[in-house]
GROMACS .gro file of C-alpha atoms in nm:
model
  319
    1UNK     CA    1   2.534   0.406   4.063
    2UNK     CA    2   2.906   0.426   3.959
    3UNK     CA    3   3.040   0.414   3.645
    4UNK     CA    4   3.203   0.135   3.635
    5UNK     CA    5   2.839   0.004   3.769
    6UNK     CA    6   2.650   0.135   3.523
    7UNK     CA    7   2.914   0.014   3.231
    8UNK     CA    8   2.904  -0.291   3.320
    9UNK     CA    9   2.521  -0.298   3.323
   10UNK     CA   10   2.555  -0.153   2.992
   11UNK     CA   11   2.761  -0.450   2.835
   12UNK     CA   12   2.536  -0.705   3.033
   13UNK     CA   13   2.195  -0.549   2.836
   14UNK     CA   14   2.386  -0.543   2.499
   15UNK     CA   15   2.545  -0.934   2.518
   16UNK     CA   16   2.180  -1.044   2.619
   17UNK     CA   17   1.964  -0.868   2.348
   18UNK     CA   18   2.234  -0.768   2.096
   19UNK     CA   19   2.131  -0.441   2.046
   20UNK     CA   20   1.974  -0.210   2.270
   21UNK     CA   21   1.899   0.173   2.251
   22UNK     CA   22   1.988   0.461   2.413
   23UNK     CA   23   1.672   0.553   2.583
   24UNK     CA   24   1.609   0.170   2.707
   25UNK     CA   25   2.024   0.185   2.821
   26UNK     CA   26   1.914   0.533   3.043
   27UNK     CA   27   1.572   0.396   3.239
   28UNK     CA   28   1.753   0.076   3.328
   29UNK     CA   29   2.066   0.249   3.465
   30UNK     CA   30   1.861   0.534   3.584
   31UNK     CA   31   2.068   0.792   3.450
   32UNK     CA   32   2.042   1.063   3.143
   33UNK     CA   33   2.089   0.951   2.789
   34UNK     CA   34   2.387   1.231   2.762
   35UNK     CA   35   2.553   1.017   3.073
   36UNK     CA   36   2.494   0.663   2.913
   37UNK     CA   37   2.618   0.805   2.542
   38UNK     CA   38   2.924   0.877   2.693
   39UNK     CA   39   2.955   0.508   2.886
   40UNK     CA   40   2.898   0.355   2.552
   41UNK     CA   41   3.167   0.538   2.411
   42UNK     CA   42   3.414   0.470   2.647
   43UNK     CA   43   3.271   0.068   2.651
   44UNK     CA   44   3.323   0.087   2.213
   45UNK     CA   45   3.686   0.283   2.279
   46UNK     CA   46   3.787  -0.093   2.505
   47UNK     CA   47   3.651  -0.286   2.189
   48UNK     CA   48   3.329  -0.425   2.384
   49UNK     CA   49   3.052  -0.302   2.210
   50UNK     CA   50   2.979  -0.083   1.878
   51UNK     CA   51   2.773   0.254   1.885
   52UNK     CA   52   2.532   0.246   1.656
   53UNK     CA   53   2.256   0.599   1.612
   54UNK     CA   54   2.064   0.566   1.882
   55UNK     CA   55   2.182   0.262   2.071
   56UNK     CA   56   2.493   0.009   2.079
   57UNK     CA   57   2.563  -0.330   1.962
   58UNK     CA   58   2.753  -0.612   1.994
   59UNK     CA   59   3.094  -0.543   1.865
   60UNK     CA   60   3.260  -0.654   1.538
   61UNK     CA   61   2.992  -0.542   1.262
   62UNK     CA   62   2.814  -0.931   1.324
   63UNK     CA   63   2.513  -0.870   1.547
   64UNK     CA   64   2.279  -1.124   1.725
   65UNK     CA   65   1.873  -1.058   1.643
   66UNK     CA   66   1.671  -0.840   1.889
   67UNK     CA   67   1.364  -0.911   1.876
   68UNK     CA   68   1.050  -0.714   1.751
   69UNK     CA   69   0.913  -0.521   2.046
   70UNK     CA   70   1.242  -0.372   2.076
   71UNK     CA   71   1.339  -0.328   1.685
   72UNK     CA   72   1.006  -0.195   1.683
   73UNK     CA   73   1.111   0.119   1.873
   74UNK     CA   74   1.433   0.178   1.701
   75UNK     CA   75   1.468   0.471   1.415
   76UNK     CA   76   1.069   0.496   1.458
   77UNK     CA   77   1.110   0.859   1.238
   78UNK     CA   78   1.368   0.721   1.003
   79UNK     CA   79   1.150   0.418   0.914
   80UNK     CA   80   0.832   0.605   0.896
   81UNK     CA   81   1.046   0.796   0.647
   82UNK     CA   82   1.207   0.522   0.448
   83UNK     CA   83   0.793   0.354   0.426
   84UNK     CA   84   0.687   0.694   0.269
   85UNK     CA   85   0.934   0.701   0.017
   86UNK     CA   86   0.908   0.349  -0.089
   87UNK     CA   87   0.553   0.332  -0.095
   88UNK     CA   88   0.589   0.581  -0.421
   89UNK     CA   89   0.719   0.294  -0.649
   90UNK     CA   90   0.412   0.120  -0.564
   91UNK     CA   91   0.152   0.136  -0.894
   92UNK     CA   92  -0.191   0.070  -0.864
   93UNK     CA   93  -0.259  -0.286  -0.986
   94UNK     CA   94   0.080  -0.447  -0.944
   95UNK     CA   95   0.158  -0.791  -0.756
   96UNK     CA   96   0.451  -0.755  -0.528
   97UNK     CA   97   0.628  -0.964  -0.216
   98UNK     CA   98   0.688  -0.768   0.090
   99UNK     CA   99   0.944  -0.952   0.368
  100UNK     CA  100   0.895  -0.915   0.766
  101UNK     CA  101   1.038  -0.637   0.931
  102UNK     CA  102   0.900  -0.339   1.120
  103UNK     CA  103   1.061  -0.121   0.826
  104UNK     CA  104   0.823  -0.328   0.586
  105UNK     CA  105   0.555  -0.321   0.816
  106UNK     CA  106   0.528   0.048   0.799
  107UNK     CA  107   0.557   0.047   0.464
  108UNK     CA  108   0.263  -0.206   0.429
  109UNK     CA  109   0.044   0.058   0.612
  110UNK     CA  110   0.118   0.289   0.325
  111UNK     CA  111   0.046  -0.007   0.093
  112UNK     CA  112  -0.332   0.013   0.189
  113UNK     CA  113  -0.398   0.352   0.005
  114UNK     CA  114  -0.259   0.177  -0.336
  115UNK     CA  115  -0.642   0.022  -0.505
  116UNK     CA  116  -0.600  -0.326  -0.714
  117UNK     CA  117  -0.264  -0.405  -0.534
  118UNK     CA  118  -0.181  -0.740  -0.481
  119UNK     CA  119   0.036  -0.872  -0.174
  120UNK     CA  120   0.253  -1.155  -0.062
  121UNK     CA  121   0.392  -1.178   0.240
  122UNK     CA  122   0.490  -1.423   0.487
  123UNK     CA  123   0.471  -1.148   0.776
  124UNK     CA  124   0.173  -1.197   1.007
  125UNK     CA  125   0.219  -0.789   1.080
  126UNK     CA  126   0.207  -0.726   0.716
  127UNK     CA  127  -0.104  -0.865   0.634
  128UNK     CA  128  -0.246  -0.704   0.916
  129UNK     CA  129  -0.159  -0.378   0.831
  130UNK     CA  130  -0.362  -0.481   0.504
  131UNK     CA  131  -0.624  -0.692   0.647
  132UNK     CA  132  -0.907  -0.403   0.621
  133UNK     CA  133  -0.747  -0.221   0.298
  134UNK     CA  134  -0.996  -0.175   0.011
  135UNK     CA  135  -0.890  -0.324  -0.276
  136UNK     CA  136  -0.570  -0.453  -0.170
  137UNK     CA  137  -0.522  -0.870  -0.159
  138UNK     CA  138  -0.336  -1.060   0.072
  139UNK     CA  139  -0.162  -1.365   0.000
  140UNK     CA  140   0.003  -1.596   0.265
  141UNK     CA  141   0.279  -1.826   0.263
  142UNK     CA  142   0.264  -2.092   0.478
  143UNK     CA  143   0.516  -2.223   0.725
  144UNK     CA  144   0.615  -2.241   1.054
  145UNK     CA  145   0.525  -1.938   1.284
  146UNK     CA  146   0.838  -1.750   1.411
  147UNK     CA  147   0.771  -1.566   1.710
  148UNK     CA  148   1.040  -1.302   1.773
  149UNK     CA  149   0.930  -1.150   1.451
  150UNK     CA  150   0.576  -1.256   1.375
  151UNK     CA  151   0.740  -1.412   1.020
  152UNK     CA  152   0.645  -1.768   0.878
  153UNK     CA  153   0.940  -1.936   0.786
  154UNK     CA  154   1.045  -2.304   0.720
  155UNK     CA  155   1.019  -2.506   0.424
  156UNK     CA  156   0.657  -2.468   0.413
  157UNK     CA  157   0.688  -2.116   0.336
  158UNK     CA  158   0.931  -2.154   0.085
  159UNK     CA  159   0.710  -2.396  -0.119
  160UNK     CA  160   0.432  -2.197  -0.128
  161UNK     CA  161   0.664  -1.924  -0.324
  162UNK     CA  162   0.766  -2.164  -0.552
  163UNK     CA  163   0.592  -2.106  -0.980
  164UNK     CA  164   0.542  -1.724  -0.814
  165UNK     CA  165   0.648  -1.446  -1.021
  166UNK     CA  166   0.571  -1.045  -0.936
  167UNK     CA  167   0.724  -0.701  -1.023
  168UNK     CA  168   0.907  -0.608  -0.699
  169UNK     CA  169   1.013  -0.765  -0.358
  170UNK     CA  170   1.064  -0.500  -0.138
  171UNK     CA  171   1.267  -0.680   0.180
  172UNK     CA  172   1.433  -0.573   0.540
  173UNK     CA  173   1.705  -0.732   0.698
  174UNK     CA  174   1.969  -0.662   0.968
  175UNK     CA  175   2.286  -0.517   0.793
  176UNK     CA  176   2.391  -0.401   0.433
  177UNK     CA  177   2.715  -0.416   0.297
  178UNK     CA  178   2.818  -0.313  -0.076
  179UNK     CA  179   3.044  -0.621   0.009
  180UNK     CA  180   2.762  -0.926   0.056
  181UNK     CA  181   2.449  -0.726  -0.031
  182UNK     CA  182   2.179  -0.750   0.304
  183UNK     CA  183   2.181  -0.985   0.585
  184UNK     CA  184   1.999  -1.134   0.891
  185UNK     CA  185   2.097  -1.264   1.185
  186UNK     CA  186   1.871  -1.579   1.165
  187UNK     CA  187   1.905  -1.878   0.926
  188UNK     CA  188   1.553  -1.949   0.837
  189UNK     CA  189   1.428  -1.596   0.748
  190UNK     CA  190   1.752  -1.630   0.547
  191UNK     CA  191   1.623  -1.881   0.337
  192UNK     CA  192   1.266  -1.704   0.290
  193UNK     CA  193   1.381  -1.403   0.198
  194UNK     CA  194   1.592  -1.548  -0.020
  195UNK     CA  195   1.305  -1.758  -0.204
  196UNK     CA  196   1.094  -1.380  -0.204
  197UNK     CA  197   1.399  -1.268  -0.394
  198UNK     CA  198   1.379  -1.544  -0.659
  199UNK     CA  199   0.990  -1.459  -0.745
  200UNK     CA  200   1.063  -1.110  -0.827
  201UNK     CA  201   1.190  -0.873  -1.117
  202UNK     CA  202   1.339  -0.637  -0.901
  203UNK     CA  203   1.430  -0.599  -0.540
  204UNK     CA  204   1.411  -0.298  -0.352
  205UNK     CA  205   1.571  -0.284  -0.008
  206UNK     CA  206   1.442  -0.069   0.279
  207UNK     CA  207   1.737   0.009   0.573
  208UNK     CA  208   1.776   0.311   0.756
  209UNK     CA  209   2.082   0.407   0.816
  210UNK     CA  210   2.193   0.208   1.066
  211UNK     CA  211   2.198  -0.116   0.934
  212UNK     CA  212   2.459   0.040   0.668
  213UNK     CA  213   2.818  -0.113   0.714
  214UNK     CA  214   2.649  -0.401   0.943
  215UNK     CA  215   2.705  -0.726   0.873
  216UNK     CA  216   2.552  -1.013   1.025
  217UNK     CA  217   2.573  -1.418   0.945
  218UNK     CA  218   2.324  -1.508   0.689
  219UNK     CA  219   2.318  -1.338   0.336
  220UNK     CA  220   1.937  -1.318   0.180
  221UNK     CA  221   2.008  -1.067  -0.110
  222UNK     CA  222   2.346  -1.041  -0.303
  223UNK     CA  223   2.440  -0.678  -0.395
  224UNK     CA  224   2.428  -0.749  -0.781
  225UNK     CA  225   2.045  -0.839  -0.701
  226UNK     CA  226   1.942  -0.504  -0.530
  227UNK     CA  227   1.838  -0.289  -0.762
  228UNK     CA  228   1.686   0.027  -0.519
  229UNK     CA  229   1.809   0.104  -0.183
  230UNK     CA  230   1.541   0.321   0.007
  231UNK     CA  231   1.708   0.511   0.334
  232UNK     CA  232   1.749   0.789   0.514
  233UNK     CA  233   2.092   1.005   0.564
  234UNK     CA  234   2.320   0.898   0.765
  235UNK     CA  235   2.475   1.166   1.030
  236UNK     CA  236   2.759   1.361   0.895
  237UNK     CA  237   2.963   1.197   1.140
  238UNK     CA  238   2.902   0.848   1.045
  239UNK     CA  239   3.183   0.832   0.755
  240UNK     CA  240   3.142   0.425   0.774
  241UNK     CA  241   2.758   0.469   0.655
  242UNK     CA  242   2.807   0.721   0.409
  243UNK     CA  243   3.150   0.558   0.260
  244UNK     CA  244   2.898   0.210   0.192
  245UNK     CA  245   2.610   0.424   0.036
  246UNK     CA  246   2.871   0.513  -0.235
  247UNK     CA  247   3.023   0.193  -0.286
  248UNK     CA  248   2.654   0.026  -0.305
  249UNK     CA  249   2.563   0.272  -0.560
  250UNK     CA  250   2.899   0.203  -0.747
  251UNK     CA  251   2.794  -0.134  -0.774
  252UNK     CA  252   2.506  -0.040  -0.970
  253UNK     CA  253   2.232   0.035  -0.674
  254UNK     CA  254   1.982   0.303  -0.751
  255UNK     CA  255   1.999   0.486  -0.429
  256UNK     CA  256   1.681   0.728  -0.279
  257UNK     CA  257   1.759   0.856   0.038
  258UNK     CA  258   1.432   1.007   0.267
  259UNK     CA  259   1.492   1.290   0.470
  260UNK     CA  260   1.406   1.633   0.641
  261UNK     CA  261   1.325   1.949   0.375
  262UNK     CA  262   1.160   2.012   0.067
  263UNK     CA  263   1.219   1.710  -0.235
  264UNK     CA  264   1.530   1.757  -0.417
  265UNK     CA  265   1.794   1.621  -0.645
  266UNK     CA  266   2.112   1.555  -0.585
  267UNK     CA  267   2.334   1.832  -0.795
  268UNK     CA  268   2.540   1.557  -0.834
  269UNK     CA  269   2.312   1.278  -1.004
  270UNK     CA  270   2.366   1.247  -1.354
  271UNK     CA  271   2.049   1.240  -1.627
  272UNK     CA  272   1.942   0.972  -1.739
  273UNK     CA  273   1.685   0.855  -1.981
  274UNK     CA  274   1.418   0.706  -1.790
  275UNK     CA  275   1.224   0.417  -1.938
  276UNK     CA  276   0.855   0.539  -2.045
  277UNK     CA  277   0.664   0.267  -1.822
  278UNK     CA  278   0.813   0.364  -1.509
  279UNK     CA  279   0.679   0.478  -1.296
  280UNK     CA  280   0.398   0.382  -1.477
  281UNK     CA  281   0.258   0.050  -1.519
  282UNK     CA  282   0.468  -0.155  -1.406
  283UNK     CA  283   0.655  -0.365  -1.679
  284UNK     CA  284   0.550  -0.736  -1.615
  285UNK     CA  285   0.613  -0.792  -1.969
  286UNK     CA  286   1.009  -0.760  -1.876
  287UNK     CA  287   1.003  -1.013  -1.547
  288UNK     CA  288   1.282  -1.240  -1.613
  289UNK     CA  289   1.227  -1.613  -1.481
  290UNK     CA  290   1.262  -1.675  -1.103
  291UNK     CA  291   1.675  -1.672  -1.004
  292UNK     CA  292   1.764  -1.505  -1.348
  293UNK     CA  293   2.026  -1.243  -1.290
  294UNK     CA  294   1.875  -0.901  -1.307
  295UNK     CA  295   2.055  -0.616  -1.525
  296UNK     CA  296   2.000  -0.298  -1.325
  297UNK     CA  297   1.737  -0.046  -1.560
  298UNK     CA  298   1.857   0.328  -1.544
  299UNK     CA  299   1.765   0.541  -1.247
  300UNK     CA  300   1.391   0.613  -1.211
  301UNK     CA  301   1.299   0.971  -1.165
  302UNK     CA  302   1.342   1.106  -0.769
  303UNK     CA  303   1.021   0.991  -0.580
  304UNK     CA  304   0.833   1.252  -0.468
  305UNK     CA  305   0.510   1.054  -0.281
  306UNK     CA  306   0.654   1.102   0.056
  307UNK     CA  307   0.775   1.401   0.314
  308UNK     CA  308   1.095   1.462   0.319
  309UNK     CA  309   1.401   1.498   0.042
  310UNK     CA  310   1.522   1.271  -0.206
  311UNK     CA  311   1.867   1.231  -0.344
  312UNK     CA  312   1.992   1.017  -0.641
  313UNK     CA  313   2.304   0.896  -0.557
  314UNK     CA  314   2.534   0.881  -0.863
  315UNK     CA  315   2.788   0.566  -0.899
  316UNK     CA  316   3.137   0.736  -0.926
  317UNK     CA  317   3.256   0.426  -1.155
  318UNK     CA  318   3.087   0.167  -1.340
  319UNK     CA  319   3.155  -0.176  -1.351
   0.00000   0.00000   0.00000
């Protein structure tokens, strides 16, 4: 196959599914993924698509949703990653909301070790990752059944979250921006995750790092609303990732980011008293009212439940 055959096979995969990886791009063109990295360079160098780590997407930053069996084999290591780390602000008793995503669904699978947890979800894949956990409760919204990602959305599902109040929503979504916070590509599990959001104290966003600098039509979570970011580190290379990392944690985002190596501060985090119930109980005491802006708390201590390094990512300015 040419190149200009294989290019334009390329841009045909990526305006039909959005986003599409490397490794699918090379068995469809038959080819080497060295061969097809280099087609999707040339393709992003016309303006036609975007490179993203480990695959390409439509161009302009505003992405159309792939669905799940494909997500589900993107960033498999940073994920798995991102789901250990997160799983250590977890505490054993606590009520929390977890959104649909495969990012949250391998987080929910580290969810099933934590005894007297409590879990609400509207993602059929979540509560089956905790269908046979000891200990652990599952609670359903309703709604109607959304097939690309196995979420229940619609107004039923948004009723059912209505009067609920827990300690921590931890959500997914399609791009981050320190501009409009996360976003997804589809209007109803817009307006779910937004109602998760409203039942909880805090909000912790899990996103490897190539849904940093992405944004896509539909915001769920505003960035004055996040308060943790859980990722991994983005390549050296990818200045557009890194530059948004700093400007969410200027904004006030408490920042852990999972990676390869022994656990580890950042030289550059500053100390900060850390509250004496975290990460201990959690604090229900403190839950403000569902939709009442949320004033940041200072930095928790690095997590250290997970493989992999942590690093605190200290705001250069504060608002």
């Amino acid at each position: 196959m040419f190149a200009a055959e294989r290019r334009q096979l390329i841009l045909e995969m990526v305006r039909a599914n959005g986003a599409v990886s490397l490794r699918e791009l090379a068995r469809v063109v038959q080819t080497s993924e060295v061969t097809v990295r280099r087609d999707v360079r040339a393709l992003e160098s016309e303006g036609l698509l975007d490179r993203r780590h480990g695959g390409a997407v439509l161009p302009g930053g505003y992405t159309r949703e792939s669905g799940f069996p494909h997500k589900s084999h993107l960033a498999t290591a940073e994920k798995t990653a991102i789901a250990d780390l997160a799983a250590g602000l977890v505490q054993e008793g606590e009520a929390i909301v977890v959104g649909a995503g495969t990012t949250t669904q391998e987080l929910a699978r580290r969810l099933a070790r934590v005894p007297g947890l409590t879990v609400v979800t509207n993602s059929l894949l979540v509560a089956q990752a905790l269908a046979h956990a000891n200990r652990v409760e599952v609670v359903m919204t309703g709604g109607t059944l959304r097939g690309s990602n196995y979420a229940l959305v619609g107004s039923g599902a948004e009723q059912s979250l209505h009067g609920l109040r827990v300690s921590r929503a931890f959500l997914s979504g399609s791009g981050l921006t320190a501009e409009r916070g996360l976003s997804t590509s589809n209007m109803l599990s817009a307006s779910v995750d937004r109602a998760l959001v409203q039942s909880a104290a805090e909000v912790v966003v899990v996103a490897d790092h190539t849904k940093l600098g992405t944004d896509t039509m539909f915001q769920t979570v505003p960035t004055d609303l996040i308060t943790h970011l859980v990722t991994d580190e983005p390549p050296a290379e990818n200045e557009r990732a890194g530059g948004e990392l700093q400007a969410l944690a200027d904004q006030g985002v408490q920042i852990a980011v999972a990676g390869p190596g022994p656990v580890q501060e950042r030289p550059d985090a500053p100390q900060q008293p850390h509250p004496p119930q975290y990460p201990g109980q959690p604090a229900r005491h403190e839950v403000p009212l569902p939709g009442q802006r949320r004033n940041h708390p200072a930095s928790p201590p690095p997590l250290r439940g997970g493989p992999g390094s942590v690093a605190d990512l200290a705001p250069r300015r504060r608002g």
